[in-house]
PDB file of C-alpha atoms in Angstrom:
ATOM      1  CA  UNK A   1       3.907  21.398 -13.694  1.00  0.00           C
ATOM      2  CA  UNK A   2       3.524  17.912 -12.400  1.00  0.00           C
ATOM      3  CA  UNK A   3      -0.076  17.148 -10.939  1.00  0.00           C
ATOM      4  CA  UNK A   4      -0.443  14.292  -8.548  1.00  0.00           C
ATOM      5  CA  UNK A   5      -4.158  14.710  -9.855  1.00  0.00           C
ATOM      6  CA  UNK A   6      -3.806  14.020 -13.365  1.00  0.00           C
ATOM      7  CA  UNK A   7      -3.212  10.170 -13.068  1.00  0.00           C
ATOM      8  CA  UNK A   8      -7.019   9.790 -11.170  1.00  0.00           C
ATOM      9  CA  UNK A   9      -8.578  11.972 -13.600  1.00  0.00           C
ATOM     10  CA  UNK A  10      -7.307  10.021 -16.381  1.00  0.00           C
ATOM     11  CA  UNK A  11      -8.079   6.815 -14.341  1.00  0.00           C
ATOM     12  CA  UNK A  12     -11.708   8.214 -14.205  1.00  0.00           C
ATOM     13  CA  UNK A  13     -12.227   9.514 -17.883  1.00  0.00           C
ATOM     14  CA  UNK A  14     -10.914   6.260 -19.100  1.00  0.00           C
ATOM     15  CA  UNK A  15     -13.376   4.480 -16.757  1.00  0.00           C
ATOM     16  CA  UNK A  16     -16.375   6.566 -17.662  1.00  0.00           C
ATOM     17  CA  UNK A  17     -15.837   6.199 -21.465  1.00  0.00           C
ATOM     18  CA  UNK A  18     -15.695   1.930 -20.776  1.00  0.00           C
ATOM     19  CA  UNK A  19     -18.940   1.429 -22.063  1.00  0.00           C
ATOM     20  CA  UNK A  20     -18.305   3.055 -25.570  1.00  0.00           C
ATOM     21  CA  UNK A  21     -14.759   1.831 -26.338  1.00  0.00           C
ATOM     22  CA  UNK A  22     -14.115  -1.946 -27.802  1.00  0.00           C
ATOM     23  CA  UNK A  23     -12.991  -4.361 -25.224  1.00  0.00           C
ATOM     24  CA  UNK A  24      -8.774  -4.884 -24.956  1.00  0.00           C
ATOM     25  CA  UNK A  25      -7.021  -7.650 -24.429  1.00  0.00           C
ATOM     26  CA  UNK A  26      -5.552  -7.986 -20.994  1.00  0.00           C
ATOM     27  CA  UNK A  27      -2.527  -6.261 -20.442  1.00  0.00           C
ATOM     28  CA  UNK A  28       0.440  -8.664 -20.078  1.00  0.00           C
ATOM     29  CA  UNK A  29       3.110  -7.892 -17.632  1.00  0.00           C
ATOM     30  CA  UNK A  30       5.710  -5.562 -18.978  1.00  0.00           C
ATOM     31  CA  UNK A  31       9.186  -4.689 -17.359  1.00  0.00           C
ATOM     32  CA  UNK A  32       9.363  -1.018 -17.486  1.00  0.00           C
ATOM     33  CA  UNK A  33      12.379  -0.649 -15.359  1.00  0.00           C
ATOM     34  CA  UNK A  34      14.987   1.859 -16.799  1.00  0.00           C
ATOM     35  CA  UNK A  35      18.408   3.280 -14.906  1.00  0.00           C
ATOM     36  CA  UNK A  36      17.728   6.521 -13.052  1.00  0.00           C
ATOM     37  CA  UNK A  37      19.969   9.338 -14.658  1.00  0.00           C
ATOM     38  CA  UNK A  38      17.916  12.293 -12.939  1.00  0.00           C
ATOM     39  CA  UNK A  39      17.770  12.637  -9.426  1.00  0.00           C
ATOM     40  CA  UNK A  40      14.467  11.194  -7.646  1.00  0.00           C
ATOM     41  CA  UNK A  41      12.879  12.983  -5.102  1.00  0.00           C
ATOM     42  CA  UNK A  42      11.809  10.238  -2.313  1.00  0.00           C
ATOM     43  CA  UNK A  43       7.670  10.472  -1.912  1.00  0.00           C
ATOM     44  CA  UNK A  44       8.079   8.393   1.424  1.00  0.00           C
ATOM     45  CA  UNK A  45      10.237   5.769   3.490  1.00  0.00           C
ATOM     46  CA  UNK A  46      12.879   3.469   2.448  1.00  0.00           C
ATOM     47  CA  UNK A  47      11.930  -0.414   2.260  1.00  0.00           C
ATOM     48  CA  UNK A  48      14.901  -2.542   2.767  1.00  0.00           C
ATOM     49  CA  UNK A  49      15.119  -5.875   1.904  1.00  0.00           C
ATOM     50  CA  UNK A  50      17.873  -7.340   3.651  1.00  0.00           C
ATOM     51  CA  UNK A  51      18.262 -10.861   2.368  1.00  0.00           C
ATOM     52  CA  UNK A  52      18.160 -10.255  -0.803  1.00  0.00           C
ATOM     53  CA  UNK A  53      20.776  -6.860  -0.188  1.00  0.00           C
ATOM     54  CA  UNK A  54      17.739  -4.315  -1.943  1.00  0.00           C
ATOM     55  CA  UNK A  55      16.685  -1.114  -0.984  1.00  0.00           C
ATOM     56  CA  UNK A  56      13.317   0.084  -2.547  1.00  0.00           C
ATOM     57  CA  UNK A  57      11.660   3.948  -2.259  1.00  0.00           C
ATOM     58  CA  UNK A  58       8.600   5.535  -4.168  1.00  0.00           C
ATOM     59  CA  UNK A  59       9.143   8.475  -6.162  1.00  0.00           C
ATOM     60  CA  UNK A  60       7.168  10.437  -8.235  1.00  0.00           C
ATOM     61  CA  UNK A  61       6.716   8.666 -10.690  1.00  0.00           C
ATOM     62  CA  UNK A  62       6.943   4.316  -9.566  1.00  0.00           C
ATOM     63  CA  UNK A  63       9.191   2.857  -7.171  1.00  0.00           C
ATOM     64  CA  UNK A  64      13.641   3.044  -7.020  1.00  0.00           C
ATOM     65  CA  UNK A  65      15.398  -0.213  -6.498  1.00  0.00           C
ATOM     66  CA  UNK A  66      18.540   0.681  -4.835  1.00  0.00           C
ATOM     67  CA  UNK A  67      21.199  -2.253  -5.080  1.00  0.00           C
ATOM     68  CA  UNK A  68      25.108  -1.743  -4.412  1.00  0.00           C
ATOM     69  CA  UNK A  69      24.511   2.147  -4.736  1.00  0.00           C
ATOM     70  CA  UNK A  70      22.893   2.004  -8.461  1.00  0.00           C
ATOM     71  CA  UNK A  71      19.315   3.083  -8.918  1.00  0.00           C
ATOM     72  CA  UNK A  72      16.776   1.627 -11.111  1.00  0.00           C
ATOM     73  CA  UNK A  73      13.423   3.717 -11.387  1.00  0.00           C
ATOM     74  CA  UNK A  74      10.588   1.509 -12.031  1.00  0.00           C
ATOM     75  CA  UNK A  75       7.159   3.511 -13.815  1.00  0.00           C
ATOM     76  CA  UNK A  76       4.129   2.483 -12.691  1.00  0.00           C
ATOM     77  CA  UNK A  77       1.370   2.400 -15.291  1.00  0.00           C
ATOM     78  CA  UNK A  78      -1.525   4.809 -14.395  1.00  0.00           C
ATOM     79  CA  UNK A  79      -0.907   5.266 -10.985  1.00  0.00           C
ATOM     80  CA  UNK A  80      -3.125   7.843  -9.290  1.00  0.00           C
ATOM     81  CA  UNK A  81      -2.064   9.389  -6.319  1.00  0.00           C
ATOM     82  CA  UNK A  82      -2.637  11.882  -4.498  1.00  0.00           C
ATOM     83  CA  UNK A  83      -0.770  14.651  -2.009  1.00  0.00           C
ATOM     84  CA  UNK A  84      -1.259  14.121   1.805  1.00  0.00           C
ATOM     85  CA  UNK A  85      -3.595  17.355   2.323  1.00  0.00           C
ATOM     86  CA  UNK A  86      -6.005  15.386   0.034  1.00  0.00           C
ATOM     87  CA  UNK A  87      -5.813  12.017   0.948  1.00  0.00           C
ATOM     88  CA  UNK A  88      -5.098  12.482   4.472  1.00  0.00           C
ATOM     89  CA  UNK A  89      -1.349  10.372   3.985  1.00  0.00           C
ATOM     90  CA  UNK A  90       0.797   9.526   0.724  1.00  0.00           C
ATOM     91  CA  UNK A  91       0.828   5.686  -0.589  1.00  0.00           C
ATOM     92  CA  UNK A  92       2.560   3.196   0.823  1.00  0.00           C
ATOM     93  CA  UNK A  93       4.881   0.032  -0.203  1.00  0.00           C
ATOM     94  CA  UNK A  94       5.240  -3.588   1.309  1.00  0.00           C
ATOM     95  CA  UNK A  95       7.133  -6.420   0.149  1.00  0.00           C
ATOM     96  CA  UNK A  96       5.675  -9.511  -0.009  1.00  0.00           C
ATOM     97  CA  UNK A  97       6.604 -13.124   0.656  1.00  0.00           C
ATOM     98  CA  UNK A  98       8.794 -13.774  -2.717  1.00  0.00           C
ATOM     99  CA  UNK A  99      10.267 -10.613  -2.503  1.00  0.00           C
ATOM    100  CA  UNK A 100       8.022  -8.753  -4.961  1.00  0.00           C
ATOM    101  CA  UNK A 101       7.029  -5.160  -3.772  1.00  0.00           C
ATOM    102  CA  UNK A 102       3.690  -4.339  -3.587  1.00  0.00           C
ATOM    103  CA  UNK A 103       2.391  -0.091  -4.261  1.00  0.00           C
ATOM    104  CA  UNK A 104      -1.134   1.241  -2.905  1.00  0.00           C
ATOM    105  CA  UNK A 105      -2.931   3.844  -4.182  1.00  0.00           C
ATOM    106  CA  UNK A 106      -4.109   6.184  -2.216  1.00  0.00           C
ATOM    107  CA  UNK A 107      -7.048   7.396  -3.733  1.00  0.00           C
ATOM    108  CA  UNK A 108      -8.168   3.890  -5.446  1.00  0.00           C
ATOM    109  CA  UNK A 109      -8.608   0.351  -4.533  1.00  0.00           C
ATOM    110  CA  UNK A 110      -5.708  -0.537  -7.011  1.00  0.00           C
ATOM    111  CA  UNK A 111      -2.303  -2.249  -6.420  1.00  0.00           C
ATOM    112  CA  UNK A 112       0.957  -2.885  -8.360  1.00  0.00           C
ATOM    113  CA  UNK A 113       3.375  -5.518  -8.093  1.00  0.00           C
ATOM    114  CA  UNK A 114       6.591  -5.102  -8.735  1.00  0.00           C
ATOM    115  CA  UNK A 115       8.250  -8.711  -9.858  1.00  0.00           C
ATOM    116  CA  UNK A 116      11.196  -9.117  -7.770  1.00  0.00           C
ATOM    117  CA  UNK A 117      12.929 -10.973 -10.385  1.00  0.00           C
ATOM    118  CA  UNK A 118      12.054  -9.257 -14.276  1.00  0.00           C
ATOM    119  CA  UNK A 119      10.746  -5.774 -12.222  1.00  0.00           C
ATOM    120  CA  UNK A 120       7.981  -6.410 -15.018  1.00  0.00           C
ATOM    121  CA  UNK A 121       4.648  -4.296 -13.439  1.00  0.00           C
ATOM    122  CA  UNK A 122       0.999  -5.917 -13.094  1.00  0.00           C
ATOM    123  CA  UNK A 123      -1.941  -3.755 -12.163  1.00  0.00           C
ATOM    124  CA  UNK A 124      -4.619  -5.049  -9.765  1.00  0.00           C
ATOM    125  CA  UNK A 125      -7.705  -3.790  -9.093  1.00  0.00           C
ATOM    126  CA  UNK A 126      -9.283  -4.783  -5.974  1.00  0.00           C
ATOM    127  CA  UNK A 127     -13.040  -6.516  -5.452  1.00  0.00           C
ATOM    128  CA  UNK A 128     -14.292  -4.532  -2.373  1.00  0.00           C
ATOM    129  CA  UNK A 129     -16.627  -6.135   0.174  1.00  0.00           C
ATOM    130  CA  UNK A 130     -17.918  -2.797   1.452  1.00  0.00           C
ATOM    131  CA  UNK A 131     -17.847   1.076   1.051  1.00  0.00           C
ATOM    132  CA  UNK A 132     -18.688   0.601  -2.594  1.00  0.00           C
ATOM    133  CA  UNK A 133     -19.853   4.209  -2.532  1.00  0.00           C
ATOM    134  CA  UNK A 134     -16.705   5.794  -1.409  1.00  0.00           C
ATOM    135  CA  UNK A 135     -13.268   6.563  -2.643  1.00  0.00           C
ATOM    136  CA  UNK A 136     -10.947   3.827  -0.888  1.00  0.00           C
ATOM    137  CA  UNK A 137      -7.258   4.396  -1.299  1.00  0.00           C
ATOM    138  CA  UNK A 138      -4.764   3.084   1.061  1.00  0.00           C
ATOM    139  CA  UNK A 139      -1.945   4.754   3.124  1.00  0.00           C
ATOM    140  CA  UNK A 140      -0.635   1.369   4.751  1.00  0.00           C
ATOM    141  CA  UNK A 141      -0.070  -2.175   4.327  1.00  0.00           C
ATOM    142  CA  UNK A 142       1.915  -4.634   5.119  1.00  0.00           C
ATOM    143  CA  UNK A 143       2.011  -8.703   4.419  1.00  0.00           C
ATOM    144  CA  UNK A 144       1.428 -11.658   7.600  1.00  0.00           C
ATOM    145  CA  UNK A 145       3.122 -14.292   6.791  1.00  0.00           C
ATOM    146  CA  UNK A 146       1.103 -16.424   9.262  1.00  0.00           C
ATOM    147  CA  UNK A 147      -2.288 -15.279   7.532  1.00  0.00           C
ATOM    148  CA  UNK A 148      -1.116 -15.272   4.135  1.00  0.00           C
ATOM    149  CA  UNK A 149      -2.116 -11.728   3.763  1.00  0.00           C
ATOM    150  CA  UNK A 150      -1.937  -8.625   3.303  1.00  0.00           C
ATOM    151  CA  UNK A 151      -3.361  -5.736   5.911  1.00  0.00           C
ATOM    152  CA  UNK A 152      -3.769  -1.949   4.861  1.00  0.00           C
ATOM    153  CA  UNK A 153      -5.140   1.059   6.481  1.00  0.00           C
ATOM    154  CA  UNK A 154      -6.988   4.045   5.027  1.00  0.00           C
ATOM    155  CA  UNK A 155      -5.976   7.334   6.447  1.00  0.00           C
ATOM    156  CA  UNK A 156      -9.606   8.991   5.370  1.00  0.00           C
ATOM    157  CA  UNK A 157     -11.858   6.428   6.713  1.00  0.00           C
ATOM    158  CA  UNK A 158      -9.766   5.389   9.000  1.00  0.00           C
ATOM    159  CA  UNK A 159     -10.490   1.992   7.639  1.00  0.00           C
ATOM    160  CA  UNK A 160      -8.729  -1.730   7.680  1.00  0.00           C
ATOM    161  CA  UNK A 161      -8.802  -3.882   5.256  1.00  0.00           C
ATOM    162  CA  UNK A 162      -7.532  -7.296   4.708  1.00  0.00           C
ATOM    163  CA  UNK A 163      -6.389  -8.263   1.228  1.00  0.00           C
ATOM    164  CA  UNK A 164      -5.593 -11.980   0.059  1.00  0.00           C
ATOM    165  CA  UNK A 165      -1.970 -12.657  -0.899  1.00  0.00           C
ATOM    166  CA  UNK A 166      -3.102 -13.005  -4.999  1.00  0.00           C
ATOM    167  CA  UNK A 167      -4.321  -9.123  -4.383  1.00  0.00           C
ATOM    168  CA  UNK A 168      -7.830  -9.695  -6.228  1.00  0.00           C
ATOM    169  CA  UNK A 169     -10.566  -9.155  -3.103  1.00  0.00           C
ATOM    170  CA  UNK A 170     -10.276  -6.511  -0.171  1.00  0.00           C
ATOM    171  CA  UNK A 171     -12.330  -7.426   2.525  1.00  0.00           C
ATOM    172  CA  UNK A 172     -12.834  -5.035   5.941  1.00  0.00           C
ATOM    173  CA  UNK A 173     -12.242  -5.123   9.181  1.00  0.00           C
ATOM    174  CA  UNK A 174     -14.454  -4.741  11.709  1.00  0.00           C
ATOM    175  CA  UNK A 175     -12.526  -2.002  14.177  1.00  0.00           C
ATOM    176  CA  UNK A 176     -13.714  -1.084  17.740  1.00  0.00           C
ATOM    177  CA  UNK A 177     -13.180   2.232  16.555  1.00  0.00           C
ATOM    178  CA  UNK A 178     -11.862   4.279  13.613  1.00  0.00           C
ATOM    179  CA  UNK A 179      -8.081   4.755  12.988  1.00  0.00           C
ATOM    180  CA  UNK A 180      -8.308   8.197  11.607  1.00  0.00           C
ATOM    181  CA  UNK A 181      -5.466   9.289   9.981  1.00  0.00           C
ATOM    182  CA  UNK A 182      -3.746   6.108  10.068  1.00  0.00           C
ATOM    183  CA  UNK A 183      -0.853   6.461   7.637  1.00  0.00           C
ATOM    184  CA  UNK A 184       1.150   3.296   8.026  1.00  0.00           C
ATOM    185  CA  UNK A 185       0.799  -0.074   9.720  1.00  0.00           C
ATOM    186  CA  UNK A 186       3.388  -3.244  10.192  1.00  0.00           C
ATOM    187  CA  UNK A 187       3.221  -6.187  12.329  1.00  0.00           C
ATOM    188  CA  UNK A 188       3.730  -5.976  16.188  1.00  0.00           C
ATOM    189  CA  UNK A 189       5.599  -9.123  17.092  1.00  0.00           C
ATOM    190  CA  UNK A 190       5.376  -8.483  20.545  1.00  0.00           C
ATOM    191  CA  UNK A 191       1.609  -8.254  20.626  1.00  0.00           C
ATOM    192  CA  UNK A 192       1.910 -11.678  18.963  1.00  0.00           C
ATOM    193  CA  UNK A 193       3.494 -13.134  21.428  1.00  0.00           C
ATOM    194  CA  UNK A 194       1.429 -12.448  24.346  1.00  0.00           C
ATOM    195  CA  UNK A 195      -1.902 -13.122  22.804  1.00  0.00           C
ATOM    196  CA  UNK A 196      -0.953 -15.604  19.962  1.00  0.00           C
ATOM    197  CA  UNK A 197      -2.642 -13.344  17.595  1.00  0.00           C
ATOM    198  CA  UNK A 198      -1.994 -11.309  14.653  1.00  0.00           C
ATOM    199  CA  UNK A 199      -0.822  -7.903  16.286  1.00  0.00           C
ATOM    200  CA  UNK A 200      -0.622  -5.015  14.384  1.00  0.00           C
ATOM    201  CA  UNK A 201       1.307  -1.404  15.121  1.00  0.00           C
ATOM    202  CA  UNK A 202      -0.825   1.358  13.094  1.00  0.00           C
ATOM    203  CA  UNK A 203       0.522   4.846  13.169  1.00  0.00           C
ATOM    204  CA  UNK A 204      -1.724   7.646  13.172  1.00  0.00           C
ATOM    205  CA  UNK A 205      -1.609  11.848  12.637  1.00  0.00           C
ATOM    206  CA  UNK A 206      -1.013  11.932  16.675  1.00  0.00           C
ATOM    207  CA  UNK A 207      -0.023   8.577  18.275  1.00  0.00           C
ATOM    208  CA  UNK A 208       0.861   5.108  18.026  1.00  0.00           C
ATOM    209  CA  UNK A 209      -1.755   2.367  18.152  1.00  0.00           C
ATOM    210  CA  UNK A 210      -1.309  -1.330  18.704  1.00  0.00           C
ATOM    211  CA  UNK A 211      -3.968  -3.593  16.921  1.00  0.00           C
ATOM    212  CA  UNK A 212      -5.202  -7.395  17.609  1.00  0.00           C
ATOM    213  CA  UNK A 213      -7.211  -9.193  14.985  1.00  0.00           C
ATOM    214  CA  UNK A 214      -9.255 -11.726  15.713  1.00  0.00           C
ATOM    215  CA  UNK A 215      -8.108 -15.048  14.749  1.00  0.00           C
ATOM    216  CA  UNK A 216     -10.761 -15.302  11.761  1.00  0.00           C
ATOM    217  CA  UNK A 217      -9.521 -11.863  10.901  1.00  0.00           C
ATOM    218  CA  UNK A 218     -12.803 -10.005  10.895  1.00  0.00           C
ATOM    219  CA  UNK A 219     -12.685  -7.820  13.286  1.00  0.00           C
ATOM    220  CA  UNK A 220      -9.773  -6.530  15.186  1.00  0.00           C
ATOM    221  CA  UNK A 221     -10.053  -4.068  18.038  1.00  0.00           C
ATOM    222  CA  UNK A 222      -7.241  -1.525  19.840  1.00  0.00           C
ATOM    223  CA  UNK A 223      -5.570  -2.316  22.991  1.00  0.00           C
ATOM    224  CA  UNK A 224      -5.015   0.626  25.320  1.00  0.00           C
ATOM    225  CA  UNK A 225      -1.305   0.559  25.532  1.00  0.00           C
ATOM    226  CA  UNK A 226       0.840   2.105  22.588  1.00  0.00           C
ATOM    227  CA  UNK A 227       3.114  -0.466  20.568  1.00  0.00           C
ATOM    228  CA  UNK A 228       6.588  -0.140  21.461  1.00  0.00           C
ATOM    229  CA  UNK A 229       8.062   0.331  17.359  1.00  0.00           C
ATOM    230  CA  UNK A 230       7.406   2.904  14.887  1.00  0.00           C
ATOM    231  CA  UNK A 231       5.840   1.841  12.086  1.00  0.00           C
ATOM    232  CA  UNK A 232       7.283   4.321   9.487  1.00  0.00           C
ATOM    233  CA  UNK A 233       8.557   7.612   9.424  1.00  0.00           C
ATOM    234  CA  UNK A 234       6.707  10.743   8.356  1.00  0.00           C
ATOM    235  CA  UNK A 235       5.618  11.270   5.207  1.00  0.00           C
ATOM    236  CA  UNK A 236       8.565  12.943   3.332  1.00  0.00           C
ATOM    237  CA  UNK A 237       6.932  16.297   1.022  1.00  0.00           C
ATOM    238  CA  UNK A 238       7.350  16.324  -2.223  1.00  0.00           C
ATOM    239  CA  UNK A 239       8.629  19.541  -3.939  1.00  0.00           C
ATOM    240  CA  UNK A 240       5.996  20.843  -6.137  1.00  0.00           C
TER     241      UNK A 240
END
């Protein structure tokens, strides 16, 4: 039977015997895209991308491109995730400003990007600025255009974290207070529009929570009133 587990634990065995295997080249960017003759079971919400007329979902296994009713399953290489009792909410997907797709983790500080062109894969592991002693996954993210960025959430440390648009450092957010159980998050134009800053709408186990950073995008803190669009829908179970 299929363990969401077994991807981290390979992840970690591979990491732990580093220091006694010979160093590899770097991998180079492989399209690993392959027509989907099985059905896929969806592991959360639809992304659309309407200009370009694409529809992207994770499954169990990578991410579906959806274009004109065919469906292209893409693998993603080592990709540890986990189920939402563990990790307190499953992955999450944003597309970014060339219409790549980007895939958390949500039990490691690791992203892939999907090429929106060749659907060829790269792996990126993040440089952390704090929490070096904890296990960081994240259950949200989205990209600001305006900040050239990308902003994700952690569920289990209730955590945000901004990430630069070449995805190689993760640095966090000061918060006024946790966002516990914050599985999603996506811009809040409205908020932006009253304050002139970046406003975000996170979406926790219970409510709806609207979120202003601060212009040098250090700290953000929450504003009382709840933002007026969903960020995602619920978390979709997977069959086991």
């Amino acid at each position: 039977m299929y363990s969401a587990w077994t991807p981290a634990l390979s992840v970690m065995l591979i990491t732990s015997l580093a220091g006694c295997a010979p160093a590899e080249p770097p991998r180079q960017p492989q399209p690993v895209a392959m027509q989907a003759s099985v059905p896929i079971e969806p592991l959360r919400r639809r992304l659309e991308d309407s200009a370009r007329g694409r529809v992207w979902s994770l499954a169990q296994s990578g991410v579906v491109l959806e274009v004109n009713g065919t469906e292209t399953l893409v693998s993603l290489p080592d990709w540890p995730w986990a189920y939402p009792e563990y990790a307190g909410c499953l992955p999450d997907l944003a597309l970014g400003p060339r219409g790549d797709v980007i895939v958390t983790s949500n039990v490691a500080p690791i992203l892939w990007r999907v090429d929106a062109q060749s659907l060829a894969v790269t792996q990126h592991r993040l440089a952390l600025n704090d929490d070096h002693d904890k296990e960081i996954g994240f259950t949200g993210l989205v990209y600001a255009a305006q900040q050239d960025a990308y902003f994700a959430v952690s569920a289990a440390h209730g955590s945000l974290w901004r990430i630069d648009a070449q995805l190689r450092k993760a640095r966090k957010v000061m918060l006024s207070e946790p966002l516990r159980g914050a599985c999603a998050v996506r811009l809040e134009p409205s908020a932006q529009r009253l304050t002139r800053l970046l406003g975000l709408c996170v979406r926790t186990a219970n409510d709806l929570r609207t979120l202003v950073v601060s212009p040098d995008q250090r700290s953000a803190y929450l504003r009382p009133e709840p933002c007026l669009g969903a960020p995602a829908s619920a978390d979709v179970a997977l069959a086991r």
